[in-house]
PDB file of C-alpha atoms in Angstrom:
ATOM      1  CA  UNK A   1     118.039  98.292  69.125  1.00 46.00           C
ATOM      2  CA  UNK A   2     115.956 100.566  71.356  1.00 45.00           C
ATOM      3  CA  UNK A   3     112.766 102.503  70.726  1.00 47.00           C
ATOM      4  CA  UNK A   4     114.827 105.560  69.817  1.00 47.00           C
ATOM      5  CA  UNK A   5     115.813 103.742  66.608  1.00 45.00           C
ATOM      6  CA  UNK A   6     112.219 103.027  65.585  1.00 44.00           C
ATOM      7  CA  UNK A   7     110.653 104.967  62.733  1.00 41.00           C
ATOM      8  CA  UNK A   8     108.942 108.117  63.953  1.00 43.00           C
ATOM      9  CA  UNK A   9     105.497 106.951  62.863  1.00 40.00           C
ATOM     10  CA  UNK A  10     105.878 103.706  64.854  1.00 39.00           C
ATOM     11  CA  UNK A  11     106.949 105.574  67.977  1.00 40.00           C
ATOM     12  CA  UNK A  12     104.153 108.101  67.607  1.00 40.00           C
ATOM     13  CA  UNK A  13     101.409 105.526  67.072  1.00 38.00           C
ATOM     14  CA  UNK A  14     102.782 102.964  69.503  1.00 43.00           C
ATOM     15  CA  UNK A  15     102.851 100.266  66.798  1.00 43.00           C
ATOM     16  CA  UNK A  16     105.364  97.435  66.461  1.00 44.00           C
ATOM     17  CA  UNK A  17     108.051  97.540  63.789  1.00 44.00           C
ATOM     18  CA  UNK A  18     108.206  94.718  61.244  1.00 43.00           C
ATOM     19  CA  UNK A  19     109.969  91.697  62.677  1.00 45.00           C
ATOM     20  CA  UNK A  20     109.007  92.505  66.286  1.00 48.00           C
ATOM     21  CA  UNK A  21     106.051  90.146  66.558  1.00 49.00           C
ATOM     22  CA  UNK A  22     103.422  92.521  65.218  1.00 51.00           C
ATOM     23  CA  UNK A  23     102.288  90.220  62.369  1.00 55.00           C
ATOM     24  CA  UNK A  24      99.092  88.267  63.086  1.00 49.00           C
ATOM     25  CA  UNK A  25      99.250  84.593  61.997  1.00 55.00           C
ATOM     26  CA  UNK A  26      96.959  83.878  59.043  1.00 55.00           C
ATOM     27  CA  UNK A  27      95.072  81.221  61.026  1.00 53.00           C
ATOM     28  CA  UNK A  28      94.092  83.810  63.627  1.00 52.00           C
ATOM     29  CA  UNK A  29      92.989  86.563  61.266  1.00 54.00           C
ATOM     30  CA  UNK A  30      89.327  87.344  61.696  1.00 55.00           C
ATOM     31  CA  UNK A  31      89.142  85.424  64.993  1.00 54.00           C
ATOM     32  CA  UNK A  32      87.300  87.222  67.830  1.00 56.00           C
ATOM     33  CA  UNK A  33      89.597  89.083  70.211  1.00 53.00           C
ATOM     34  CA  UNK A  34      89.187  88.057  73.836  1.00 57.00           C
ATOM     35  CA  UNK A  35      89.191  90.997  76.210  1.00 60.00           C
ATOM     36  CA  UNK A  36      89.976  90.767  79.911  1.00 73.00           C
ATOM     37  CA  UNK A  37      87.273  92.443  81.995  1.00 75.00           C
ATOM     38  CA  UNK A  38      88.463  94.443  84.990  1.00 83.00           C
ATOM     39  CA  UNK A  39      85.621  93.393  87.254  1.00 79.00           C
ATOM     40  CA  UNK A  40      86.888  95.532  90.115  1.00 85.00           C
ATOM     41  CA  UNK A  41      86.506  98.674  88.005  1.00 86.00           C
ATOM     42  CA  UNK A  42      83.268  97.449  86.415  1.00 85.00           C
ATOM     43  CA  UNK A  43      81.645  96.825  89.795  1.00 86.00           C
ATOM     44  CA  UNK A  44      82.795 100.075  91.399  1.00 88.00           C
ATOM     45  CA  UNK A  45      79.868 102.196  90.137  1.00 90.00           C
ATOM     46  CA  UNK A  46      77.074  99.782  91.172  1.00 91.00           C
ATOM     47  CA  UNK A  47      78.806  99.230  94.522  1.00 90.00           C
ATOM     48  CA  UNK A  48      78.950 102.977  95.125  1.00 92.00           C
ATOM     49  CA  UNK A  49      75.307 103.365  94.159  1.00 92.00           C
ATOM     50  CA  UNK A  50      74.316 100.586  96.565  1.00 90.00           C
ATOM     51  CA  UNK A  51      76.367 102.165  99.358  1.00 89.00           C
ATOM     52  CA  UNK A  52      74.752 105.557  98.811  1.00 90.00           C
ATOM     53  CA  UNK A  53      71.285 104.008  98.827  1.00 91.00           C
ATOM     54  CA  UNK A  54      71.987 102.335 102.161  1.00 90.00           C
ATOM     55  CA  UNK A  55      73.831 105.222 103.844  1.00 93.00           C
ATOM     56  CA  UNK A  56      74.267 108.967 103.980  1.00 94.00           C
ATOM     57  CA  UNK A  57      77.988 108.758 103.409  1.00 95.00           C
ATOM     58  CA  UNK A  58      80.794 111.248 104.006  1.00 96.00           C
ATOM     59  CA  UNK A  59      84.272 110.343 102.707  1.00 96.00           C
ATOM     60  CA  UNK A  60      87.425 112.278 103.624  1.00 97.00           C
ATOM     61  CA  UNK A  61      91.185 111.849 103.276  1.00 98.00           C
ATOM     62  CA  UNK A  62      91.298 110.309  99.805  1.00 97.00           C
ATOM     63  CA  UNK A  63      94.505 112.256  99.185  1.00 98.00           C
ATOM     64  CA  UNK A  64      96.224 110.106 101.837  1.00 98.00           C
ATOM     65  CA  UNK A  65      96.026 106.964  99.696  1.00 98.00           C
ATOM     66  CA  UNK A  66      99.339 106.595  97.793  1.00 97.00           C
ATOM     67  CA  UNK A  67      98.958 107.217  94.076  1.00 95.00           C
ATOM     68  CA  UNK A  68     101.322 104.372  93.215  1.00 96.00           C
ATOM     69  CA  UNK A  69     103.323 101.637  94.862  1.00 97.00           C
ATOM     70  CA  UNK A  70     102.530  98.982  97.434  1.00 98.00           C
ATOM     71  CA  UNK A  71     100.564  99.827 100.567  1.00 98.00           C
ATOM     72  CA  UNK A  72      98.313  98.326 103.213  1.00 98.00           C
ATOM     73  CA  UNK A  73      94.805  99.648 103.837  1.00 98.00           C
ATOM     74  CA  UNK A  74      93.757  98.907 107.440  1.00 98.00           C
ATOM     75  CA  UNK A  75      90.110  99.727 108.314  1.00 98.00           C
ATOM     76  CA  UNK A  76      88.233  98.941 111.491  1.00 98.00           C
ATOM     77  CA  UNK A  77      85.364  96.512 110.949  1.00 97.00           C
ATOM     78  CA  UNK A  78      81.829  97.231 112.173  1.00 96.00           C
ATOM     79  CA  UNK A  79      79.439  95.853 109.582  1.00 95.00           C
ATOM     80  CA  UNK A  80      78.942  93.598 106.591  1.00 91.00           C
ATOM     81  CA  UNK A  81      78.597  96.894 104.714  1.00 92.00           C
ATOM     82  CA  UNK A  82      82.216  97.967 105.323  1.00 94.00           C
ATOM     83  CA  UNK A  83      83.848  96.253 102.299  1.00 91.00           C
ATOM     84  CA  UNK A  84      81.382  97.981  99.971  1.00 90.00           C
ATOM     85  CA  UNK A  85      82.289 101.336 101.477  1.00 94.00           C
ATOM     86  CA  UNK A  86      86.036 100.873 101.819  1.00 95.00           C
ATOM     87  CA  UNK A  87      86.747  99.226  98.475  1.00 92.00           C
ATOM     88  CA  UNK A  88      84.039 101.108  96.640  1.00 92.00           C
ATOM     89  CA  UNK A  89      85.452 104.512  97.550  1.00 95.00           C
ATOM     90  CA  UNK A  90      89.188 103.876  97.935  1.00 95.00           C
ATOM     91  CA  UNK A  91      90.787 105.552  94.890  1.00 94.00           C
ATOM     92  CA  UNK A  92      93.186 102.617  94.383  1.00 94.00           C
ATOM     93  CA  UNK A  93      92.252  99.008  93.718  1.00 93.00           C
ATOM     94  CA  UNK A  94      93.072  96.836  96.720  1.00 95.00           C
ATOM     95  CA  UNK A  95      93.121  93.074  97.200  1.00 95.00           C
ATOM     96  CA  UNK A  96      91.091  92.310 100.305  1.00 94.00           C
ATOM     97  CA  UNK A  97      92.109  89.510 102.662  1.00 93.00           C
ATOM     98  CA  UNK A  98      88.866  87.517 102.966  1.00 91.00           C
ATOM     99  CA  UNK A  99      87.994  84.472 105.058  1.00 87.00           C
ATOM    100  CA  UNK A 100      88.224  81.380 102.885  1.00 81.00           C
ATOM    101  CA  UNK A 101      84.713  80.161 103.713  1.00 79.00           C
ATOM    102  CA  UNK A 102      83.307  83.200 101.882  1.00 78.00           C
ATOM    103  CA  UNK A 103      84.607  81.763  98.601  1.00 81.00           C
ATOM    104  CA  UNK A 104      82.164  78.864  98.889  1.00 76.00           C
ATOM    105  CA  UNK A 105      79.218  80.439 100.718  1.00 78.00           C
ATOM    106  CA  UNK A 106      76.617  81.620  98.255  1.00 76.00           C
ATOM    107  CA  UNK A 107      76.538  81.877  94.501  1.00 81.00           C
ATOM    108  CA  UNK A 108      77.324  85.605  94.401  1.00 79.00           C
ATOM    109  CA  UNK A 109      80.357  85.350  96.705  1.00 80.00           C
ATOM    110  CA  UNK A 110      81.730  82.418  94.715  1.00 82.00           C
ATOM    111  CA  UNK A 111      81.399  84.483  91.545  1.00 84.00           C
ATOM    112  CA  UNK A 112      82.578  87.906  92.675  1.00 85.00           C
ATOM    113  CA  UNK A 113      85.471  87.252  95.082  1.00 87.00           C
ATOM    114  CA  UNK A 114      87.861  85.672  92.549  1.00 83.00           C
ATOM    115  CA  UNK A 115      86.988  88.366  90.003  1.00 86.00           C
ATOM    116  CA  UNK A 116      87.924  91.217  92.340  1.00 86.00           C
ATOM    117  CA  UNK A 117      91.095  89.278  93.247  1.00 87.00           C
ATOM    118  CA  UNK A 118      90.271  88.850  96.930  1.00 90.00           C
ATOM    119  CA  UNK A 119      92.851  86.820  98.852  1.00 92.00           C
ATOM    120  CA  UNK A 120      91.478  83.822 100.790  1.00 89.00           C
ATOM    121  CA  UNK A 121      92.732  83.225 104.327  1.00 90.00           C
ATOM    122  CA  UNK A 122      91.909  80.846 107.156  1.00 85.00           C
ATOM    123  CA  UNK A 123      90.528  82.670 110.185  1.00 78.00           C
ATOM    124  CA  UNK A 124      91.970  82.554 113.703  1.00 76.00           C
ATOM    125  CA  UNK A 125      95.231  80.933 112.606  1.00 76.00           C
ATOM    126  CA  UNK A 126      98.400  81.712 110.713  1.00 79.00           C
ATOM    127  CA  UNK A 127      97.900  80.988 107.007  1.00 87.00           C
ATOM    128  CA  UNK A 128     101.303  80.755 105.259  1.00 91.00           C
ATOM    129  CA  UNK A 129      99.741  80.614 101.785  1.00 93.00           C
ATOM    130  CA  UNK A 130      97.794  83.826 102.409  1.00 93.00           C
ATOM    131  CA  UNK A 131     100.949  85.526 103.733  1.00 94.00           C
ATOM    132  CA  UNK A 132     102.892  84.539 100.613  1.00 95.00           C
ATOM    133  CA  UNK A 133     100.088  85.811  98.379  1.00 95.00           C
ATOM    134  CA  UNK A 134      99.993  89.132 100.239  1.00 96.00           C
ATOM    135  CA  UNK A 135     103.759  89.604  99.928  1.00 96.00           C
ATOM    136  CA  UNK A 136     103.704  88.754  96.203  1.00 96.00           C
ATOM    137  CA  UNK A 137     100.873  91.249  95.695  1.00 97.00           C
ATOM    138  CA  UNK A 138     102.898  93.949  97.432  1.00 97.00           C
ATOM    139  CA  UNK A 139     105.972  93.050  95.361  1.00 97.00           C
ATOM    140  CA  UNK A 140     103.912  93.918  92.267  1.00 97.00           C
ATOM    141  CA  UNK A 141     103.332  97.400  93.702  1.00 97.00           C
ATOM    142  CA  UNK A 142      99.654  96.807  94.512  1.00 97.00           C
ATOM    143  CA  UNK A 143      97.506  97.499  97.577  1.00 97.00           C
ATOM    144  CA  UNK A 144      96.217  95.002 100.147  1.00 97.00           C
ATOM    145  CA  UNK A 145      93.272  95.599 102.492  1.00 97.00           C
ATOM    146  CA  UNK A 146      93.248  93.790 105.851  1.00 97.00           C
ATOM    147  CA  UNK A 147      90.671  94.127 108.616  1.00 96.00           C
ATOM    148  CA  UNK A 148      93.204  93.799 111.415  1.00 95.00           C
ATOM    149  CA  UNK A 149      90.627  92.965 114.090  1.00 95.00           C
ATOM    150  CA  UNK A 150      90.000  89.719 112.228  1.00 92.00           C
ATOM    151  CA  UNK A 151      86.208  89.937 112.522  1.00 92.00           C
ATOM    152  CA  UNK A 152      83.325  92.378 112.803  1.00 94.00           C
ATOM    153  CA  UNK A 153      82.731  94.110 116.110  1.00 95.00           C
ATOM    154  CA  UNK A 154      79.919  92.785 118.297  1.00 93.00           C
ATOM    155  CA  UNK A 155      79.332  96.083 120.120  1.00 94.00           C
ATOM    156  CA  UNK A 156      80.486  98.827 117.734  1.00 95.00           C
ATOM    157  CA  UNK A 157      83.844  99.398 119.430  1.00 96.00           C
ATOM    158  CA  UNK A 158      87.334  98.732 118.096  1.00 96.00           C
ATOM    159  CA  UNK A 159      88.373  95.138 118.803  1.00 95.00           C
ATOM    160  CA  UNK A 160      91.971  94.151 119.676  1.00 95.00           C
ATOM    161  CA  UNK A 161      94.148  93.964 116.579  1.00 96.00           C
ATOM    162  CA  UNK A 162      95.497  90.556 115.614  1.00 95.00           C
ATOM    163  CA  UNK A 163      99.158  90.191 116.493  1.00 94.00           C
ATOM    164  CA  UNK A 164      99.803  88.050 113.422  1.00 93.00           C
ATOM    165  CA  UNK A 165      98.497  90.862 111.223  1.00 95.00           C
ATOM    166  CA  UNK A 166     100.744  93.440 112.899  1.00 96.00           C
ATOM    167  CA  UNK A 167     103.737  91.134 112.394  1.00 95.00           C
ATOM    168  CA  UNK A 168     102.881  90.937 108.690  1.00 95.00           C
ATOM    169  CA  UNK A 169     102.708  94.734 108.439  1.00 97.00           C
ATOM    170  CA  UNK A 170     106.133  95.005 110.076  1.00 96.00           C
ATOM    171  CA  UNK A 171     107.607  92.309 107.843  1.00 95.00           C
ATOM    172  CA  UNK A 172     106.391  93.968 104.638  1.00 96.00           C
ATOM    173  CA  UNK A 173     107.555  97.465 105.569  1.00 94.00           C
ATOM    174  CA  UNK A 174     105.240  99.285 103.127  1.00 97.00           C
ATOM    175  CA  UNK A 175     103.094 102.345 104.004  1.00 98.00           C
ATOM    176  CA  UNK A 176     100.010 101.590 106.100  1.00 98.00           C
ATOM    177  CA  UNK A 177      96.895 103.702 105.484  1.00 98.00           C
ATOM    178  CA  UNK A 178      94.515 103.538 108.476  1.00 98.00           C
ATOM    179  CA  UNK A 179      90.851 103.915 107.572  1.00 98.00           C
ATOM    180  CA  UNK A 180      88.305 104.855 110.208  1.00 98.00           C
ATOM    181  CA  UNK A 181      84.746 103.640 109.637  1.00 97.00           C
ATOM    182  CA  UNK A 182      82.005 105.006 111.881  1.00 96.00           C
ATOM    183  CA  UNK A 183      78.224 104.752 111.698  1.00 95.00           C
ATOM    184  CA  UNK A 184      77.984 101.499 109.742  1.00 95.00           C
ATOM    185  CA  UNK A 185      77.300  99.537 112.937  1.00 95.00           C
ATOM    186  CA  UNK A 186      74.010 101.409 113.289  1.00 94.00           C
ATOM    187  CA  UNK A 187      73.153 100.725 109.641  1.00 93.00           C
ATOM    188  CA  UNK A 188      73.685  96.962 109.947  1.00 91.00           C
ATOM    189  CA  UNK A 189      75.228  95.538 113.145  1.00 89.00           C
ATOM    190  CA  UNK A 190      76.810  92.105 113.161  1.00 89.00           C
ATOM    191  CA  UNK A 191      73.787  90.532 114.818  1.00 84.00           C
ATOM    192  CA  UNK A 192      71.232  92.475 112.735  1.00 85.00           C
ATOM    193  CA  UNK A 193      69.197  91.176 109.825  1.00 83.00           C
ATOM    194  CA  UNK A 194      68.047  94.463 108.280  1.00 88.00           C
ATOM    195  CA  UNK A 195      69.654  97.646 107.023  1.00 88.00           C
ATOM    196  CA  UNK A 196      68.668 100.955 108.636  1.00 91.00           C
ATOM    197  CA  UNK A 197      69.772 103.895 106.506  1.00 92.00           C
ATOM    198  CA  UNK A 198      71.903 106.314 108.479  1.00 94.00           C
ATOM    199  CA  UNK A 199      74.972 108.532 108.575  1.00 96.00           C
ATOM    200  CA  UNK A 200      78.313 106.847 107.893  1.00 96.00           C
ATOM    201  CA  UNK A 201      81.791 108.374 107.839  1.00 97.00           C
ATOM    202  CA  UNK A 202      84.766 106.926 105.987  1.00 97.00           C
ATOM    203  CA  UNK A 203      88.068 108.626 106.825  1.00 98.00           C
ATOM    204  CA  UNK A 204      91.382 107.689 105.194  1.00 98.00           C
ATOM    205  CA  UNK A 205      94.299 108.694 107.403  1.00 98.00           C
ATOM    206  CA  UNK A 206      97.882 109.694 106.723  1.00 98.00           C
ATOM    207  CA  UNK A 207     100.164 106.738 105.946  1.00 98.00           C
ATOM    208  CA  UNK A 208     102.075 105.170 108.823  1.00 98.00           C
ATOM    209  CA  UNK A 209     105.595 103.940 108.075  1.00 96.00           C
ATOM    210  CA  UNK A 210     107.420 101.483 110.301  1.00 94.00           C
ATOM    211  CA  UNK A 211     110.091 100.362 107.855  1.00 86.00           C
ATOM    212  CA  UNK A 212     111.096  96.745 107.279  1.00 86.00           C
ATOM    213  CA  UNK A 213     111.636  94.477 110.297  1.00 90.00           C
ATOM    214  CA  UNK A 214     113.459  91.524 108.769  1.00 86.00           C
ATOM    215  CA  UNK A 215     113.739  89.176 111.726  1.00 89.00           C
ATOM    216  CA  UNK A 216     111.105  87.791 114.052  1.00 89.00           C
ATOM    217  CA  UNK A 217     113.002  89.247 117.014  1.00 93.00           C
ATOM    218  CA  UNK A 218     112.792  92.731 115.480  1.00 92.00           C
ATOM    219  CA  UNK A 219     109.081  92.304 114.822  1.00 93.00           C
ATOM    220  CA  UNK A 220     108.441  91.067 118.362  1.00 92.00           C
ATOM    221  CA  UNK A 221     110.215  94.097 119.839  1.00 93.00           C
ATOM    222  CA  UNK A 222     108.199  96.512 117.682  1.00 95.00           C
ATOM    223  CA  UNK A 223     104.880  94.675 118.030  1.00 95.00           C
ATOM    224  CA  UNK A 224     103.255  96.418 120.988  1.00 95.00           C
ATOM    225  CA  UNK A 225     104.265  99.944 119.942  1.00 96.00           C
ATOM    226  CA  UNK A 226     103.085  99.347 116.361  1.00 97.00           C
ATOM    227  CA  UNK A 227      99.765  97.971 117.599  1.00 97.00           C
ATOM    228  CA  UNK A 228      99.165 100.980 119.843  1.00 97.00           C
ATOM    229  CA  UNK A 229     100.043 103.393 117.049  1.00 97.00           C
ATOM    230  CA  UNK A 230      97.619 101.819 114.571  1.00 98.00           C
ATOM    231  CA  UNK A 231      94.849 101.594 117.173  1.00 97.00           C
ATOM    232  CA  UNK A 232      95.358 105.260 118.081  1.00 97.00           C
ATOM    233  CA  UNK A 233      95.201 106.261 114.404  1.00 98.00           C
ATOM    234  CA  UNK A 234      91.938 104.355 113.889  1.00 98.00           C
ATOM    235  CA  UNK A 235      90.397 105.970 116.970  1.00 97.00           C
ATOM    236  CA  UNK A 236      91.431 109.444 115.763  1.00 97.00           C
ATOM    237  CA  UNK A 237      89.713 108.623 112.466  1.00 97.00           C
ATOM    238  CA  UNK A 238      86.413 107.790 114.128  1.00 93.00           C
ATOM    239  CA  UNK A 239      86.656 104.210 115.396  1.00 94.00           C
ATOM    240  CA  UNK A 240      85.080 103.949 118.843  1.00 93.00           C
ATOM    241  CA  UNK A 241      87.605 103.128 121.558  1.00 91.00           C
ATOM    242  CA  UNK A 242      86.833  99.954 123.530  1.00 83.00           C
ATOM    243  CA  UNK A 243      85.640 100.317 127.112  1.00 73.00           C
ATOM    244  CA  UNK A 244      88.462  99.100 129.393  1.00 71.00           C
ATOM    245  CA  UNK A 245      87.543  96.038 131.428  1.00 61.00           C
ATOM    246  CA  UNK A 246      89.160  94.623 134.532  1.00 56.00           C
ATOM    247  CA  UNK A 247      91.813  92.087 133.606  1.00 53.00           C
ATOM    248  CA  UNK A 248      92.024  93.237 129.992  1.00 50.00           C
ATOM    249  CA  UNK A 249      95.283  92.036 128.413  1.00 46.00           C
ATOM    250  CA  UNK A 250      95.233  94.048 125.176  1.00 45.00           C
ATOM    251  CA  UNK A 251      95.770  92.631 121.713  1.00 45.00           C
ATOM    252  CA  UNK A 252      94.659  89.145 120.790  1.00 47.00           C
ATOM    253  CA  UNK A 253      97.108  86.524 119.743  1.00 40.00           C
ATOM    254  CA  UNK A 254      96.946  85.145 116.268  1.00 47.00           C
TER     255      UNK A 254
END
């Protein structure tokens, strides 16, 4: 029997009909109700306040983030400040791929990362468990944030994108939202110890769609073109292009 057969007052109020599990067992009556805290949403306001204290921030392109469904968010990575900016101001909750050592380095990181549903990954190597977690997250229609360079920039320019990350994007086949971050390197560079308040721009770009590449051979054929397209999108959105060097071979392996 479907909802159309329910009494009008039950449908209107969203209550259960008798016999559909709505009765509370006598032993549980009066017991405190446990509520699940959405820590991601709860932390968004203080994170935004902290970001605005540390920067003079301009955010554009929020309309480019899909309102529903799975997607990748791919920012460039200049500063320890970037996750506060990107996840604090992205209109959708995203699960950020985070190096596994962060989950055990410092009391605050150990507390906050599981609560915002960050995904641990081993750096500089393929991590099958992290890949499976990412794909399951996408299957649920949620967003995943990956810093495709794999680490923060040492000089403020865009670093080569990790080939393993690009292969994952091609395998998943969901929309990819590039996000250009500029100015945060001057606020707190990788080698710096202090914050210097300054102008920062956060630009969400139009989604890139490659479609699904089911086989490794298909992904290998599309790899270089996909890498160039994402790099070009990040540079258009404000990421600083790397200075070409003699003997440069392009994207890193990994």
